[in-house]
Amino acid sequence: MDAFLTSAALVALAEMGDKTQLLAMLLATRFRKPVPIILGIFGATVANHFLAALVGHSIAGVLTQPWFRYAVAASFILMAGWTLIPDKIDADAPLKAPSKAGVFVTTLVAFFLVEMGDKTQVATVALGARFDNLFAVTMGTTLGMMIANVPAVLFGEALAKKVPMRALQVGAALLFLLLGLWMLAGLQGWLG
């Protein structure tokens, strides 16, 4: 349960103001079809985050040396800094569903590709390395993405004007920092 809840909380907070959340708002305002957009986000996230968690889990199983655990802890601390850097997306760039693909496929492909190398994907790799439950990490990170993106799709521009994105980014950064410091304290034997 720790893997699921930690994954959901970290990704939900890290996603605030992230380029994929901005993409969700952009898709919602351009296509005005929330159900296929939400389903596309869900499908893309499950696929992308399963692969990311699998990579993290595989690396953790092969590299069990203390230096690797320090590297995972350091990655969470670095994620804290990265979370403070706001993403931008060009809202004026032309966005059109391919004639045969439709809104669902457009969202699925766009989200999967935009999430590659994104901070939430990197966080999922680190979470997969940290926790031994691949399913819980994937479902937790997927839930976190949905918590952040479904309101973005449904409420779009109104939400962006009312929610203090900077405060959410700082909260996410603090969560990443605390997790990294907690791992370091555990490696040093400071925790019981």
Short mmCIF file of N, CA and C in Angstrom, two decimals:
data_model
loop_
_atom_site.label_atom_id
_atom_site.label_comp_id
_atom_site.label_asym_id
_atom_site.label_seq_id
_atom_site.Cartn_x
_atom_site.Cartn_y
_atom_site.Cartn_z
N MET A 1 0.82 -1.19 0.00
CA MET A 1 0.00 0.00 0.00
C MET A 1 0.87 1.26 0.00
N ASP A 2 2.05 1.19 0.64
CA ASP A 2 2.96 2.34 0.63
C ASP A 2 3.37 2.70 -0.79
N ALA A 3 3.68 1.68 -1.60
CA ALA A 3 4.09 1.93 -2.98
C ALA A 3 2.99 2.63 -3.75
N PHE A 4 1.75 2.17 -3.59
CA PHE A 4 0.61 2.73 -4.31
C PHE A 4 0.36 4.18 -3.89
N LEU A 5 0.26 4.41 -2.58
CA LEU A 5 -0.06 5.75 -2.09
C LEU A 5 1.06 6.75 -2.35
N THR A 6 2.30 6.33 -2.14
CA THR A 6 3.44 7.22 -2.39
C THR A 6 3.51 7.57 -3.88
N SER A 7 3.33 6.57 -4.73
CA SER A 7 3.37 6.80 -6.18
C SER A 7 2.27 7.74 -6.62
N ALA A 8 1.06 7.53 -6.12
CA ALA A 8 -0.06 8.39 -6.51
C ALA A 8 0.17 9.83 -6.06
N ALA A 9 0.60 10.00 -4.81
CA ALA A 9 0.80 11.36 -4.28
C ALA A 9 1.92 12.09 -5.01
N LEU A 10 3.05 11.42 -5.20
CA LEU A 10 4.18 12.07 -5.87
C LEU A 10 3.84 12.49 -7.28
N VAL A 11 3.23 11.59 -8.03
CA VAL A 11 2.94 11.91 -9.43
C VAL A 11 1.82 12.94 -9.55
N ALA A 12 0.81 12.87 -8.70
CA ALA A 12 -0.27 13.86 -8.76
C ALA A 12 0.28 15.27 -8.52
N LEU A 13 1.16 15.40 -7.55
CA LEU A 13 1.75 16.71 -7.27
C LEU A 13 2.75 17.12 -8.34
N ALA A 14 3.57 16.17 -8.80
CA ALA A 14 4.58 16.50 -9.81
C ALA A 14 3.95 16.88 -11.14
N GLU A 15 2.76 16.38 -11.39
CA GLU A 15 2.07 16.64 -12.66
C GLU A 15 1.50 18.06 -12.73
N MET A 16 1.33 18.73 -11.60
CA MET A 16 0.75 20.07 -11.59
C MET A 16 1.66 21.04 -12.35
N GLY A 17 1.13 21.60 -13.41
CA GLY A 17 1.88 22.53 -14.23
C GLY A 17 2.84 21.85 -15.19
N ASP A 18 2.81 20.52 -15.24
CA ASP A 18 3.69 19.76 -16.12
C ASP A 18 3.20 19.87 -17.56
N LYS A 19 4.08 19.59 -18.51
CA LYS A 19 3.68 19.74 -19.92
C LYS A 19 2.56 18.79 -20.31
N THR A 20 2.46 17.62 -19.69
CA THR A 20 1.35 16.73 -20.04
C THR A 20 0.03 17.27 -19.49
N GLN A 21 0.06 17.95 -18.36
CA GLN A 21 -1.17 18.57 -17.86
C GLN A 21 -1.57 19.73 -18.78
N LEU A 22 -0.59 20.47 -19.22
CA LEU A 22 -0.87 21.54 -20.18
C LEU A 22 -1.42 20.97 -21.49
N LEU A 23 -0.89 19.81 -21.90
CA LEU A 23 -1.41 19.14 -23.09
C LEU A 23 -2.86 18.72 -22.88
N ALA A 24 -3.20 18.22 -21.68
CA ALA A 24 -4.58 17.84 -21.38
C ALA A 24 -5.51 19.03 -21.53
N MET A 25 -5.09 20.19 -21.01
CA MET A 25 -5.91 21.40 -21.13
C MET A 25 -6.05 21.82 -22.59
N LEU A 26 -4.96 21.73 -23.32
CA LEU A 26 -4.97 22.10 -24.73
C LEU A 26 -5.89 21.19 -25.54
N LEU A 27 -5.78 19.88 -25.31
CA LEU A 27 -6.65 18.93 -26.02
C LEU A 27 -8.12 19.19 -25.68
N ALA A 28 -8.39 19.47 -24.42
CA ALA A 28 -9.77 19.72 -23.99
C ALA A 28 -10.35 20.96 -24.65
N THR A 29 -9.55 22.00 -24.76
CA THR A 29 -10.07 23.24 -25.36
C THR A 29 -10.17 23.13 -26.88
N ARG A 30 -9.31 22.33 -27.49
CA ARG A 30 -9.34 22.20 -28.95
C ARG A 30 -10.43 21.23 -29.42
N PHE A 31 -10.57 20.08 -28.73
CA PHE A 31 -11.47 19.04 -29.21
C PHE A 31 -12.83 19.04 -28.52
N ARG A 32 -12.89 19.50 -27.29
CA ARG A 32 -14.13 19.57 -26.52
C ARG A 32 -14.86 18.22 -26.47
N LYS A 33 -14.08 17.14 -26.31
CA LYS A 33 -14.62 15.78 -26.16
C LYS A 33 -13.90 15.13 -24.97
N PRO A 34 -14.38 15.38 -23.75
CA PRO A 34 -13.64 14.94 -22.58
C PRO A 34 -13.49 13.42 -22.43
N VAL A 35 -14.49 12.64 -22.77
CA VAL A 35 -14.40 11.19 -22.52
C VAL A 35 -13.28 10.53 -23.33
N PRO A 36 -13.19 10.73 -24.65
CA PRO A 36 -12.08 10.10 -25.36
C PRO A 36 -10.71 10.66 -24.95
N ILE A 37 -10.67 11.91 -24.52
CA ILE A 37 -9.40 12.49 -24.06
C ILE A 37 -8.98 11.82 -22.75
N ILE A 38 -9.91 11.68 -21.81
CA ILE A 38 -9.60 11.03 -20.53
C ILE A 38 -9.19 9.58 -20.74
N LEU A 39 -9.90 8.87 -21.61
CA LEU A 39 -9.55 7.47 -21.89
C LEU A 39 -8.18 7.37 -22.58
N GLY A 40 -7.87 8.31 -23.45
CA GLY A 40 -6.56 8.33 -24.09
C GLY A 40 -5.45 8.60 -23.09
N ILE A 41 -5.68 9.52 -22.17
CA ILE A 41 -4.69 9.81 -21.12
C ILE A 41 -4.48 8.56 -20.26
N PHE A 42 -5.56 7.90 -19.89
CA PHE A 42 -5.46 6.70 -19.06
C PHE A 42 -4.66 5.60 -19.77
N GLY A 43 -5.00 5.32 -21.01
CA GLY A 43 -4.30 4.27 -21.76
C GLY A 43 -2.83 4.59 -21.95
N ALA A 44 -2.52 5.82 -22.31
CA ALA A 44 -1.13 6.22 -22.51
C ALA A 44 -0.34 6.14 -21.21
N THR A 45 -0.96 6.56 -20.12
CA THR A 45 -0.27 6.56 -18.82
C THR A 45 0.00 5.15 -18.34
N VAL A 46 -0.98 4.27 -18.45
CA VAL A 46 -0.77 2.88 -18.02
C VAL A 46 0.39 2.27 -18.80
N ALA A 47 0.39 2.43 -20.12
CA ALA A 47 1.45 1.85 -20.94
C ALA A 47 2.81 2.46 -20.62
N ASN A 48 2.87 3.78 -20.59
CA ASN A 48 4.13 4.47 -20.37
C ASN A 48 4.68 4.21 -18.98
N HIS A 49 3.83 4.30 -17.98
CA HIS A 49 4.30 4.14 -16.60
C HIS A 49 4.58 2.68 -16.25
N PHE A 50 3.89 1.74 -16.88
CA PHE A 50 4.25 0.33 -16.67
C PHE A 50 5.67 0.08 -17.18
N LEU A 51 5.96 0.58 -18.37
CA LEU A 51 7.31 0.40 -18.92
C LEU A 51 8.36 1.11 -18.06
N ALA A 52 8.04 2.31 -17.58
CA ALA A 52 8.98 3.05 -16.74
C ALA A 52 9.21 2.33 -15.41
N ALA A 53 8.13 1.86 -14.78
CA ALA A 53 8.26 1.14 -13.51
C ALA A 53 9.01 -0.17 -13.72
N LEU A 54 8.79 -0.82 -14.86
CA LEU A 54 9.50 -2.07 -15.17
C LEU A 54 10.99 -1.81 -15.31
N VAL A 55 11.35 -0.73 -15.96
CA VAL A 55 12.77 -0.37 -16.09
C VAL A 55 13.36 -0.14 -14.70
N GLY A 56 12.68 0.64 -13.88
CA GLY A 56 13.17 0.91 -12.53
C GLY A 56 13.28 -0.35 -11.71
N HIS A 57 12.25 -1.20 -11.79
CA HIS A 57 12.24 -2.46 -11.04
C HIS A 57 13.36 -3.38 -11.51
N SER A 58 13.57 -3.44 -12.81
CA SER A 58 14.63 -4.30 -13.37
C SER A 58 16.01 -3.82 -12.95
N ILE A 59 16.20 -2.54 -12.97
CA ILE A 59 17.49 -1.97 -12.56
C ILE A 59 17.74 -2.25 -11.08
N ALA A 60 16.70 -2.10 -10.27
CA ALA A 60 16.84 -2.32 -8.83
C ALA A 60 17.19 -3.77 -8.54
N GLY A 61 16.63 -4.70 -9.31
CA GLY A 61 16.92 -6.11 -9.09
C GLY A 61 18.33 -6.49 -9.48
N VAL A 62 18.88 -5.82 -10.48
CA VAL A 62 20.23 -6.12 -10.95
C VAL A 62 21.27 -5.38 -10.10
N LEU A 63 20.99 -4.15 -9.79
CA LEU A 63 21.95 -3.31 -9.07
C LEU A 63 21.53 -3.14 -7.62
N THR A 64 21.89 -4.08 -6.79
CA THR A 64 21.50 -4.02 -5.37
C THR A 64 22.59 -3.44 -4.49
N GLN A 65 23.61 -2.93 -5.08
CA GLN A 65 24.72 -2.36 -4.32
C GLN A 65 24.27 -1.07 -3.62
N PRO A 66 24.92 -0.75 -2.50
CA PRO A 66 24.55 0.48 -1.78
C PRO A 66 24.65 1.74 -2.64
N TRP A 67 25.63 1.82 -3.54
CA TRP A 67 25.78 3.02 -4.37
C TRP A 67 24.53 3.25 -5.22
N PHE A 68 23.86 2.16 -5.65
CA PHE A 68 22.66 2.31 -6.47
C PHE A 68 21.52 2.88 -5.63
N ARG A 69 21.42 2.43 -4.39
CA ARG A 69 20.38 2.96 -3.50
C ARG A 69 20.61 4.45 -3.25
N TYR A 70 21.88 4.82 -3.12
CA TYR A 70 22.19 6.25 -2.98
C TYR A 70 21.82 7.01 -4.26
N ALA A 71 22.04 6.40 -5.41
CA ALA A 71 21.68 7.03 -6.68
C ALA A 71 20.17 7.23 -6.78
N VAL A 72 19.38 6.25 -6.33
CA VAL A 72 17.92 6.38 -6.36
C VAL A 72 17.50 7.52 -5.42
N ALA A 73 18.08 7.55 -4.22
CA ALA A 73 17.76 8.63 -3.27
C ALA A 73 18.13 9.99 -3.87
N ALA A 74 19.29 10.06 -4.50
CA ALA A 74 19.73 11.31 -5.13
C ALA A 74 18.79 11.70 -6.27
N SER A 75 18.26 10.70 -7.00
CA SER A 75 17.35 11.02 -8.10
C SER A 75 16.08 11.67 -7.58
N PHE A 76 15.59 11.23 -6.41
CA PHE A 76 14.42 11.88 -5.83
C PHE A 76 14.73 13.33 -5.45
N ILE A 77 15.92 13.55 -4.92
CA ILE A 77 16.32 14.92 -4.54
C ILE A 77 16.46 15.79 -5.78
N LEU A 78 17.02 15.25 -6.85
CA LEU A 78 17.13 15.98 -8.11
C LEU A 78 15.75 16.27 -8.70
N MET A 79 14.83 15.30 -8.55
CA MET A 79 13.46 15.50 -9.03
C MET A 79 12.81 16.68 -8.31
N ALA A 80 13.18 16.88 -7.04
CA ALA A 80 12.65 18.02 -6.28
C ALA A 80 13.01 19.33 -7.00
N GLY A 81 14.26 19.45 -7.41
CA GLY A 81 14.68 20.65 -8.13
C GLY A 81 14.02 20.77 -9.49
N TRP A 82 13.91 19.65 -10.21
CA TRP A 82 13.32 19.65 -11.54
C TRP A 82 11.84 20.05 -11.47
N THR A 83 11.15 19.63 -10.41
CA THR A 83 9.74 19.94 -10.25
C THR A 83 9.50 21.44 -10.14
N LEU A 84 10.48 22.16 -9.65
CA LEU A 84 10.33 23.61 -9.49
C LEU A 84 10.46 24.38 -10.81
N ILE A 85 10.89 23.69 -11.87
CA ILE A 85 11.03 24.34 -13.17
C ILE A 85 9.73 24.13 -13.94
N PRO A 86 8.94 25.19 -14.17
CA PRO A 86 7.65 25.03 -14.84
C PRO A 86 7.83 24.68 -16.32
N ASP A 87 6.94 23.80 -16.79
CA ASP A 87 6.94 23.43 -18.20
C ASP A 87 6.08 24.41 -18.98
N LYS A 88 6.35 24.48 -20.27
CA LYS A 88 5.56 25.32 -21.16
C LYS A 88 5.19 24.50 -22.38
N ILE A 89 4.07 24.81 -22.96
CA ILE A 89 3.64 24.17 -24.20
C ILE A 89 3.11 25.28 -25.11
N ASP A 90 3.34 25.16 -26.40
CA ASP A 90 2.92 26.19 -27.34
C ASP A 90 1.44 25.99 -27.66
N ALA A 91 0.60 26.81 -27.03
CA ALA A 91 -0.84 26.69 -27.22
C ALA A 91 -1.28 27.16 -28.59
N ASP A 92 -0.44 27.89 -29.28
CA ASP A 92 -0.80 28.37 -30.61
C ASP A 92 -0.38 27.41 -31.72
N ALA A 93 0.36 26.37 -31.35
CA ALA A 93 0.79 25.39 -32.36
C ALA A 93 -0.44 24.67 -32.90
N PRO A 94 -0.44 24.41 -34.19
CA PRO A 94 -1.60 23.73 -34.76
C PRO A 94 -1.74 22.33 -34.18
N LEU A 95 -2.97 21.99 -33.76
CA LEU A 95 -3.25 20.67 -33.20
C LEU A 95 -4.53 20.19 -33.84
N LYS A 96 -4.42 19.10 -34.57
CA LYS A 96 -5.57 18.59 -35.28
C LYS A 96 -5.52 17.08 -35.25
N ALA A 97 -6.65 16.47 -34.96
CA ALA A 97 -6.71 15.01 -34.96
C ALA A 97 -6.58 14.52 -36.40
N PRO A 98 -5.71 13.53 -36.63
CA PRO A 98 -5.66 12.96 -37.96
C PRO A 98 -7.05 12.46 -38.35
N SER A 99 -7.40 12.61 -39.61
CA SER A 99 -8.77 12.35 -40.04
C SER A 99 -9.26 10.96 -39.66
N LYS A 100 -8.42 9.96 -39.68
CA LYS A 100 -8.86 8.60 -39.37
C LYS A 100 -8.60 8.22 -37.92
N ALA A 101 -7.76 8.94 -37.23
CA ALA A 101 -7.36 8.54 -35.88
C ALA A 101 -8.40 8.92 -34.84
N GLY A 102 -8.92 10.09 -34.89
CA GLY A 102 -9.88 10.53 -33.90
C GLY A 102 -9.21 11.07 -32.64
N VAL A 103 -10.03 11.58 -31.75
CA VAL A 103 -9.56 12.23 -30.54
C VAL A 103 -8.87 11.25 -29.60
N PHE A 104 -9.44 10.05 -29.42
CA PHE A 104 -8.85 9.06 -28.51
C PHE A 104 -7.43 8.68 -28.94
N VAL A 105 -7.26 8.30 -30.19
CA VAL A 105 -5.94 7.87 -30.67
C VAL A 105 -4.96 9.04 -30.65
N THR A 106 -5.43 10.22 -31.02
CA THR A 106 -4.57 11.41 -30.99
C THR A 106 -4.07 11.65 -29.56
N THR A 107 -4.98 11.58 -28.59
CA THR A 107 -4.61 11.78 -27.19
C THR A 107 -3.67 10.68 -26.71
N LEU A 108 -3.99 9.44 -27.04
CA LEU A 108 -3.17 8.29 -26.63
C LEU A 108 -1.73 8.44 -27.12
N VAL A 109 -1.57 8.72 -28.39
CA VAL A 109 -0.24 8.84 -28.98
C VAL A 109 0.48 10.09 -28.45
N ALA A 110 -0.23 11.21 -28.43
CA ALA A 110 0.40 12.46 -27.97
C ALA A 110 0.84 12.34 -26.52
N PHE A 111 -0.01 11.81 -25.65
CA PHE A 111 0.35 11.68 -24.24
C PHE A 111 1.51 10.72 -24.04
N PHE A 112 1.47 9.59 -24.74
CA PHE A 112 2.55 8.61 -24.59
C PHE A 112 3.89 9.24 -24.98
N LEU A 113 3.91 9.96 -26.10
CA LEU A 113 5.16 10.56 -26.58
C LEU A 113 5.61 11.73 -25.72
N VAL A 114 4.69 12.59 -25.30
CA VAL A 114 5.06 13.74 -24.49
C VAL A 114 5.56 13.30 -23.12
N GLU A 115 5.06 12.19 -22.63
CA GLU A 115 5.47 11.68 -21.31
C GLU A 115 6.88 11.08 -21.33
N MET A 116 7.41 10.77 -22.52
CA MET A 116 8.76 10.19 -22.61
C MET A 116 9.79 11.19 -22.09
N GLY A 117 10.54 10.78 -21.09
CA GLY A 117 11.56 11.63 -20.51
C GLY A 117 11.03 12.73 -19.62
N ASP A 118 9.72 12.75 -19.40
CA ASP A 118 9.10 13.75 -18.55
C ASP A 118 9.40 13.45 -17.08
N LYS A 119 9.27 14.46 -16.23
CA LYS A 119 9.62 14.25 -14.82
C LYS A 119 8.75 13.19 -14.16
N THR A 120 7.48 13.06 -14.57
CA THR A 120 6.65 12.02 -13.96
C THR A 120 7.08 10.62 -14.43
N GLN A 121 7.59 10.51 -15.64
CA GLN A 121 8.10 9.22 -16.09
C GLN A 121 9.40 8.88 -15.36
N VAL A 122 10.27 9.85 -15.20
CA VAL A 122 11.52 9.64 -14.47
C VAL A 122 11.21 9.27 -13.02
N ALA A 123 10.21 9.94 -12.44
CA ALA A 123 9.80 9.62 -11.07
C ALA A 123 9.27 8.19 -11.00
N THR A 124 8.57 7.75 -12.03
CA THR A 124 8.04 6.38 -12.05
C THR A 124 9.18 5.36 -12.12
N VAL A 125 10.22 5.66 -12.88
CA VAL A 125 11.40 4.79 -12.92
C VAL A 125 11.99 4.68 -11.52
N ALA A 126 12.15 5.83 -10.86
CA ALA A 126 12.73 5.84 -9.50
C ALA A 126 11.82 5.09 -8.52
N LEU A 127 10.52 5.28 -8.64
CA LEU A 127 9.58 4.58 -7.75
C LEU A 127 9.62 3.07 -8.02
N GLY A 128 9.75 2.68 -9.28
CA GLY A 128 9.87 1.26 -9.61
C GLY A 128 11.13 0.66 -9.03
N ALA A 129 12.19 1.46 -8.95
CA ALA A 129 13.44 0.99 -8.35
C ALA A 129 13.32 0.95 -6.83
N ARG A 130 12.58 1.86 -6.26
CA ARG A 130 12.46 1.97 -4.80
C ARG A 130 11.56 0.88 -4.21
N PHE A 131 10.42 0.64 -4.86
CA PHE A 131 9.43 -0.29 -4.33
C PHE A 131 9.46 -1.61 -5.11
N ASP A 132 9.14 -2.68 -4.44
CA ASP A 132 9.20 -4.00 -5.03
C ASP A 132 7.88 -4.42 -5.68
N ASN A 133 6.91 -3.53 -5.75
CA ASN A 133 5.59 -3.88 -6.27
C ASN A 133 5.32 -3.10 -7.55
N LEU A 134 5.63 -3.72 -8.67
CA LEU A 134 5.49 -3.09 -9.98
C LEU A 134 4.04 -2.68 -10.26
N PHE A 135 3.10 -3.54 -9.90
CA PHE A 135 1.68 -3.24 -10.13
C PHE A 135 1.25 -2.03 -9.32
N ALA A 136 1.62 -1.98 -8.03
CA ALA A 136 1.22 -0.87 -7.17
C ALA A 136 1.82 0.45 -7.64
N VAL A 137 3.07 0.42 -8.09
CA VAL A 137 3.71 1.64 -8.59
C VAL A 137 3.00 2.11 -9.86
N THR A 138 2.74 1.21 -10.80
CA THR A 138 2.08 1.58 -12.06
C THR A 138 0.68 2.13 -11.80
N MET A 139 -0.09 1.44 -10.96
CA MET A 139 -1.45 1.90 -10.67
C MET A 139 -1.43 3.20 -9.86
N GLY A 140 -0.48 3.33 -8.95
CA GLY A 140 -0.37 4.56 -8.17
C GLY A 140 0.00 5.75 -9.03
N THR A 141 0.99 5.58 -9.89
CA THR A 141 1.39 6.70 -10.76
C THR A 141 0.28 7.03 -11.76
N THR A 142 -0.42 6.01 -12.22
CA THR A 142 -1.54 6.25 -13.14
C THR A 142 -2.65 7.01 -12.43
N LEU A 143 -2.96 6.61 -11.20
CA LEU A 143 -3.97 7.35 -10.43
C LEU A 143 -3.53 8.80 -10.24
N GLY A 144 -2.26 9.00 -9.91
CA GLY A 144 -1.74 10.36 -9.75
C GLY A 144 -1.91 11.20 -11.01
N MET A 145 -1.63 10.59 -12.16
CA MET A 145 -1.81 11.31 -13.43
C MET A 145 -3.28 11.65 -13.67
N MET A 146 -4.16 10.71 -13.33
CA MET A 146 -5.58 10.95 -13.55
C MET A 146 -6.11 12.02 -12.59
N ILE A 147 -5.64 12.00 -11.34
CA ILE A 147 -6.04 13.02 -10.36
C ILE A 147 -5.67 14.41 -10.88
N ALA A 148 -4.52 14.53 -11.49
CA ALA A 148 -4.06 15.83 -11.98
C ALA A 148 -4.69 16.20 -13.32
N ASN A 149 -4.92 15.23 -14.19
CA ASN A 149 -5.32 15.55 -15.56
C ASN A 149 -6.82 15.54 -15.83
N VAL A 150 -7.59 14.73 -15.11
CA VAL A 150 -9.04 14.72 -15.36
C VAL A 150 -9.65 16.10 -15.07
N PRO A 151 -9.33 16.72 -13.93
CA PRO A 151 -9.86 18.09 -13.75
C PRO A 151 -9.36 19.07 -14.81
N ALA A 152 -8.14 18.87 -15.28
CA ALA A 152 -7.61 19.74 -16.34
C ALA A 152 -8.42 19.59 -17.61
N VAL A 153 -8.85 18.37 -17.91
CA VAL A 153 -9.67 18.13 -19.10
C VAL A 153 -11.07 18.70 -18.89
N LEU A 154 -11.64 18.45 -17.72
CA LEU A 154 -13.03 18.85 -17.48
C LEU A 154 -13.21 20.35 -17.25
N PHE A 155 -12.23 20.96 -16.58
CA PHE A 155 -12.39 22.36 -16.21
C PHE A 155 -11.40 23.29 -16.88
N GLY A 156 -10.39 22.71 -17.53
CA GLY A 156 -9.43 23.44 -18.36
C GLY A 156 -8.98 24.79 -17.88
N GLU A 157 -9.38 25.80 -18.63
CA GLU A 157 -8.89 27.15 -18.40
C GLU A 157 -9.34 27.74 -17.06
N ALA A 158 -10.55 27.43 -16.63
CA ALA A 158 -11.04 27.95 -15.34
C ALA A 158 -10.16 27.44 -14.20
N LEU A 159 -9.75 26.19 -14.27
CA LEU A 159 -8.89 25.60 -13.24
C LEU A 159 -7.52 26.28 -13.21
N ALA A 160 -6.98 26.52 -14.38
CA ALA A 160 -5.64 27.14 -14.47
C ALA A 160 -5.63 28.53 -13.83
N LYS A 161 -6.75 29.23 -13.87
CA LYS A 161 -6.82 30.58 -13.30
C LYS A 161 -6.98 30.56 -11.78
N LYS A 162 -7.54 29.49 -11.22
CA LYS A 162 -7.86 29.46 -9.79
C LYS A 162 -6.86 28.69 -8.93
N VAL A 163 -6.16 27.72 -9.51
CA VAL A 163 -5.26 26.88 -8.73
C VAL A 163 -3.85 27.49 -8.75
N PRO A 164 -3.26 27.72 -7.59
CA PRO A 164 -1.90 28.27 -7.55
C PRO A 164 -0.87 27.20 -7.93
N MET A 165 -0.56 27.11 -9.21
CA MET A 165 0.34 26.08 -9.71
C MET A 165 1.70 26.11 -9.02
N ARG A 166 2.18 27.29 -8.72
CA ARG A 166 3.50 27.39 -8.09
C ARG A 166 3.50 26.72 -6.72
N ALA A 167 2.43 26.92 -5.96
CA ALA A 167 2.34 26.29 -4.64
C ALA A 167 2.31 24.77 -4.77
N LEU A 168 1.60 24.27 -5.77
CA LEU A 168 1.56 22.82 -5.99
C LEU A 168 2.92 22.29 -6.43
N GLN A 169 3.63 23.05 -7.25
CA GLN A 169 4.97 22.63 -7.66
C GLN A 169 5.92 22.59 -6.47
N VAL A 170 5.84 23.57 -5.59
CA VAL A 170 6.68 23.59 -4.39
C VAL A 170 6.33 22.41 -3.49
N GLY A 171 5.05 22.12 -3.34
CA GLY A 171 4.62 20.96 -2.55
C GLY A 171 5.17 19.66 -3.11
N ALA A 172 5.10 19.51 -4.42
CA ALA A 172 5.64 18.30 -5.06
C ALA A 172 7.15 18.22 -4.86
N ALA A 173 7.83 19.35 -4.99
CA ALA A 173 9.28 19.36 -4.80
C ALA A 173 9.64 18.95 -3.37
N LEU A 174 8.90 19.45 -2.40
CA LEU A 174 9.15 19.08 -1.00
C LEU A 174 8.92 17.59 -0.77
N LEU A 175 7.89 17.04 -1.41
CA LEU A 175 7.62 15.61 -1.27
C LEU A 175 8.75 14.77 -1.85
N PHE A 176 9.25 15.14 -3.02
CA PHE A 176 10.39 14.44 -3.61
C PHE A 176 11.62 14.57 -2.71
N LEU A 177 11.86 15.76 -2.21
CA LEU A 177 13.01 16.00 -1.34
C LEU A 177 12.92 15.15 -0.08
N LEU A 178 11.76 15.14 0.55
CA LEU A 178 11.58 14.35 1.77
C LEU A 178 11.77 12.86 1.52
N LEU A 179 11.25 12.36 0.40
CA LEU A 179 11.43 10.94 0.08
C LEU A 179 12.91 10.62 -0.12
N GLY A 180 13.63 11.48 -0.84
CA GLY A 180 15.06 11.27 -1.05
C GLY A 180 15.84 11.31 0.25
N LEU A 181 15.52 12.28 1.11
CA LEU A 181 16.20 12.38 2.41
C LEU A 181 15.85 11.21 3.31
N TRP A 182 14.62 10.75 3.26
CA TRP A 182 14.19 9.58 4.03
C TRP A 182 14.98 8.34 3.60
N MET A 183 15.15 8.18 2.28
CA MET A 183 15.94 7.03 1.79
C MET A 183 17.39 7.15 2.25
N LEU A 184 17.96 8.35 2.17
CA LEU A 184 19.35 8.55 2.62
C LEU A 184 19.49 8.25 4.11
N ALA A 185 18.53 8.70 4.91
CA ALA A 185 18.56 8.43 6.35
C ALA A 185 18.49 6.93 6.62
N GLY A 186 17.68 6.23 5.86
CA GLY A 186 17.59 4.78 6.01
C GLY A 186 18.89 4.09 5.64
N LEU A 187 19.52 4.55 4.59
CA LEU A 187 20.81 3.97 4.16
C LEU A 187 21.92 4.23 5.19
N GLN A 188 21.81 5.33 5.89
CA GLN A 188 22.81 5.67 6.91
C GLN A 188 22.52 4.98 8.24
N GLY A 189 21.35 4.31 8.34
CA GLY A 189 20.99 3.63 9.57
C GLY A 189 20.41 4.55 10.62
N TRP A 190 19.96 5.74 10.21
CA TRP A 190 19.40 6.70 11.15
C TRP A 190 17.95 6.41 11.49
N LEU A 191 17.32 5.56 10.69
CA LEU A 191 15.92 5.19 10.96
C LEU A 191 15.90 3.79 11.57
N GLY A 192 15.02 3.60 12.53
CA GLY A 192 14.93 2.33 13.25
C GLY A 192 14.55 1.24 12.39
#
